[in-house]
Amino acid sequence: MPHARITKKEALCVIYADHQPELLTQNQTIKRQPDKKHVEAGEQRESALLENGQLGNKPLAIEQPEDREIIAAARIRPIGHYRLLTGLLVHPKLRRQGLGHRLMQALTPTFGQAPTFLFCDARLIPFYQRHGFALPNTPPGELLQLQRRYQGNAGASAKEQDKNFTLMQYLG
């Protein structure tokens, strides 16, 4: 059964659906002890895994049931004294249906735990601005180094090297 381990300082939000994306399910499986906290959103359920990657004091493991498919997910990971929103993904066939907005709404409470940043394609700047992100006045050095590394990855394809990632910070 596929699963993902979440480190203590990470936060994750996942939206599941059944194998027929147009028929979204109300059920999802999160394997952990003992109770679940969910953010209800229409026919989908989002699970915001907050409090430094834990609910209460129990470590989390997300398991994808064999009969379910993840249709959207986002992750926040620590980078030094900062937090970086990474991997906000929505299934290509389900984009423009509000799933990305629901992920951001579920993760927003975690953004105040430490200065939170993200890298995005310039076309996505308006999306993140609607959720409280802006261009930082003074970007942290370690994140600027990471940005240069992303953009100058020698092993990346020519298309990936041409990408210009924009650093944004959550300002609320």
C-alpha positions as a Python dict, from the first residue, in 0.01 Angstrom:
ca = {
    (1, 'M'): (0, 0, 0),
    (2, 'P'): (162, 334, -103),
    (3, 'H'): (225, 577, 181),
    (4, 'A'): (426, 883, 275),
    (5, 'R'): (605, 947, 601),
    (6, 'I'): (586, 1299, 733),
    (7, 'T'): (871, 1430, 942),
    (8, 'K'): (791, 1603, 1271),
    (9, 'K'): (823, 1953, 1130),
    (10, 'E'): (631, 1899, 807),
    (11, 'A'): (269, 1969, 726),
    (12, 'L'): (72, 1797, 452),
    (13, 'C'): (-270, 1835, 298),
    (14, 'V'): (-418, 1564, 75),
    (15, 'I'): (-744, 1535, -117),
    (16, 'Y'): (-850, 1183, -220),
    (17, 'A'): (-1098, 1071, -482),
    (18, 'D'): (-1211, 736, -615),
    (19, 'H'): (-1081, 612, -948),
    (20, 'Q'): (-1350, 807, -1132),
    (21, 'P'): (-1243, 1167, -1078),
    (22, 'E'): (-1584, 1305, -1160),
    (23, 'L'): (-1731, 1107, -867),
    (24, 'L'): (-1549, 1240, -564),
    (25, 'T'): (-1579, 1042, -244),
    (26, 'Q'): (-1644, 1157, 111),
    (27, 'N'): (-1416, 889, 255),
    (28, 'Q'): (-1042, 883, 289),
    (29, 'T'): (-804, 675, 492),
    (30, 'I'): (-538, 821, 714),
    (31, 'K'): (-356, 557, 909),
    (32, 'R'): (-258, 689, 1250),
    (33, 'Q'): (-371, 673, 1609),
    (34, 'P'): (-649, 740, 1728),
    (35, 'D'): (-876, 1023, 1598),
    (36, 'K'): (-901, 1214, 1270),
    (37, 'K'): (-942, 1585, 1207),
    (38, 'H'): (-1082, 1681, 869),
    (39, 'V'): (-1170, 1997, 688),
    (40, 'E'): (-1499, 1934, 510),
    (41, 'A'): (-1520, 2076, 162),
    (42, 'G'): (-1825, 1986, -41),
    (43, 'E'): (-1797, 1629, -166),
    (44, 'Q'): (-1424, 1612, -98),
    (45, 'R'): (-1248, 1574, 233),
    (46, 'E'): (-919, 1743, 294),
    (47, 'S'): (-693, 1635, 570),
    (48, 'A'): (-474, 1914, 698),
    (49, 'L'): (-194, 1760, 896),
    (50, 'L'): (-86, 2042, 1115),
    (51, 'E'): (101, 2106, 1440),
    (52, 'N'): (450, 2038, 1307),
    (53, 'G'): (347, 1727, 1119),
    (54, 'Q'): (148, 1580, 1403),
    (55, 'L'): (-206, 1577, 1533),
    (56, 'G'): (-169, 1581, 1908),
    (57, 'N'): (154, 1402, 1993),
    (58, 'K'): (120, 1106, 1755),
    (59, 'P'): (346, 1077, 1447),
    (60, 'L'): (155, 1053, 1121),
    (61, 'A'): (173, 824, 822),
    (62, 'I'): (-52, 882, 525),
    (63, 'E'): (-147, 564, 345),
    (64, 'Q'): (-313, 572, 9),
    (65, 'P'): (-574, 298, -2),
    (66, 'E'): (-553, 76, -307),
    (67, 'D'): (-901, 183, -419),
    (68, 'R'): (-839, 558, -376),
    (69, 'E'): (-633, 805, -569),
    (70, 'I'): (-477, 1128, -449),
    (71, 'I'): (-610, 1408, -669),
    (72, 'A'): (-441, 1702, -495),
    (73, 'A'): (-170, 1750, -233),
    (74, 'A'): (57, 2013, -84),
    (75, 'R'): (350, 1994, 158),
    (76, 'I'): (528, 2241, 384),
    (77, 'R'): (881, 2153, 492),
    (78, 'P'): (1135, 2328, 714),
    (79, 'I'): (1437, 2504, 563),
    (80, 'G'): (1646, 2633, 852),
    (81, 'H'): (1433, 2883, 1046),
    (82, 'Y'): (1185, 2908, 760),
    (83, 'R'): (910, 2695, 610),
    (84, 'L'): (879, 2622, 240),
    (85, 'L'): (552, 2533, 68),
    (86, 'T'): (650, 2268, -184),
    (87, 'G'): (476, 2037, -421),
    (88, 'L'): (129, 2189, -444),
    (89, 'L'): (-11, 1952, -703),
    (90, 'V'): (-355, 1904, -855),
    (91, 'H'): (-434, 1626, -1100),
    (92, 'P'): (-416, 1783, -1449),
    (93, 'K'): (-771, 1674, -1540),
    (94, 'L'): (-911, 1832, -1221),
    (95, 'R'): (-747, 2174, -1237),
    (96, 'R'): (-957, 2492, -1229),
    (97, 'Q'): (-1210, 2330, -995),
    (98, 'G'): (-1093, 2497, -673),
    (99, 'L'): (-886, 2208, -533),
    (100, 'G'): (-570, 2420, -510),
    (101, 'H'): (-764, 2690, -324),
    (102, 'R'): (-897, 2428, -81),
    (103, 'L'): (-545, 2302, -14),
    (104, 'M'): (-425, 2655, 54),
    (105, 'Q'): (-719, 2727, 285),
    (106, 'A'): (-649, 2410, 483),
    (107, 'L'): (-277, 2488, 516),
    (108, 'T'): (-310, 2861, 592),
    (109, 'P'): (-320, 2806, 973),
    (110, 'T'): (32, 2659, 953),
    (111, 'F'): (178, 2960, 773),
    (112, 'G'): (207, 3166, 1093),
    (113, 'Q'): (424, 2908, 1273),
    (114, 'A'): (739, 3046, 1106),
    (115, 'P'): (811, 3270, 807),
    (116, 'T'): (669, 3072, 514),
    (117, 'F'): (794, 3094, 157),
    (118, 'L'): (738, 2924, -177),
    (119, 'F'): (886, 2916, -526),
    (120, 'C'): (644, 2939, -816),
    (121, 'D'): (626, 2988, -1187),
    (122, 'A'): (547, 3353, -1267),
    (123, 'R'): (208, 3249, -1410),
    (124, 'L'): (102, 3134, -1061),
    (125, 'I'): (183, 3458, -877),
    (126, 'P'): (-183, 3580, -882),
    (127, 'F'): (-302, 3247, -737),
    (128, 'Y'): (-62, 3271, -442),
    (129, 'Q'): (-130, 3644, -394),
    (130, 'R'): (-497, 3558, -335),
    (131, 'H'): (-377, 3342, -45),
    (132, 'G'): (-163, 3607, 126),
    (133, 'F'): (174, 3557, -46),
    (134, 'A'): (378, 3848, -185),
    (135, 'L'): (727, 3917, -312),
    (136, 'P'): (955, 3945, -5),
    (137, 'N'): (1126, 4275, 72),
    (138, 'T'): (1438, 4104, 204),
    (139, 'P'): (1461, 3741, 92),
    (140, 'P'): (1659, 3513, 325),
    (141, 'G'): (2001, 3416, 191),
    (142, 'E'): (1948, 3041, 224),
    (143, 'L'): (1629, 3061, 18),
    (144, 'L'): (1801, 3272, -248),
    (145, 'Q'): (2071, 3003, -269),
    (146, 'L'): (1802, 2738, -305),
    (147, 'Q'): (1636, 2945, -578),
    (148, 'R'): (1964, 2969, -770),
    (149, 'R'): (2011, 2595, -733),
    (150, 'Y'): (1660, 2527, -867),
    (151, 'Q'): (1718, 2752, -1166),
    (152, 'G'): (2072, 2641, -1240),
    (153, 'N'): (2034, 2267, -1191),
    (154, 'A'): (2297, 2124, -1427),
    (155, 'G'): (2114, 1791, -1447),
    (156, 'A'): (1788, 1954, -1551),
    (157, 'S'): (1653, 1951, -1904),
    (158, 'A'): (1682, 2266, -2116),
    (159, 'K'): (1311, 2332, -2057),
    (160, 'E'): (1355, 2307, -1678),
    (161, 'Q'): (1664, 2532, -1686),
    (162, 'D'): (1463, 2801, -1867),
    (163, 'K'): (1210, 2816, -1584),
    (164, 'N'): (1223, 3131, -1379),
    (165, 'F'): (1102, 3057, -1028),
    (166, 'T'): (970, 3347, -823),
    (167, 'L'): (1025, 3350, -447),
    (168, 'M'): (718, 3457, -248),
    (169, 'Q'): (656, 3500, 126),
    (170, 'Y'): (335, 3460, 324),
    (171, 'L'): (239, 3799, 469),
    (172, 'G'): (-120, 3714, 562),
}
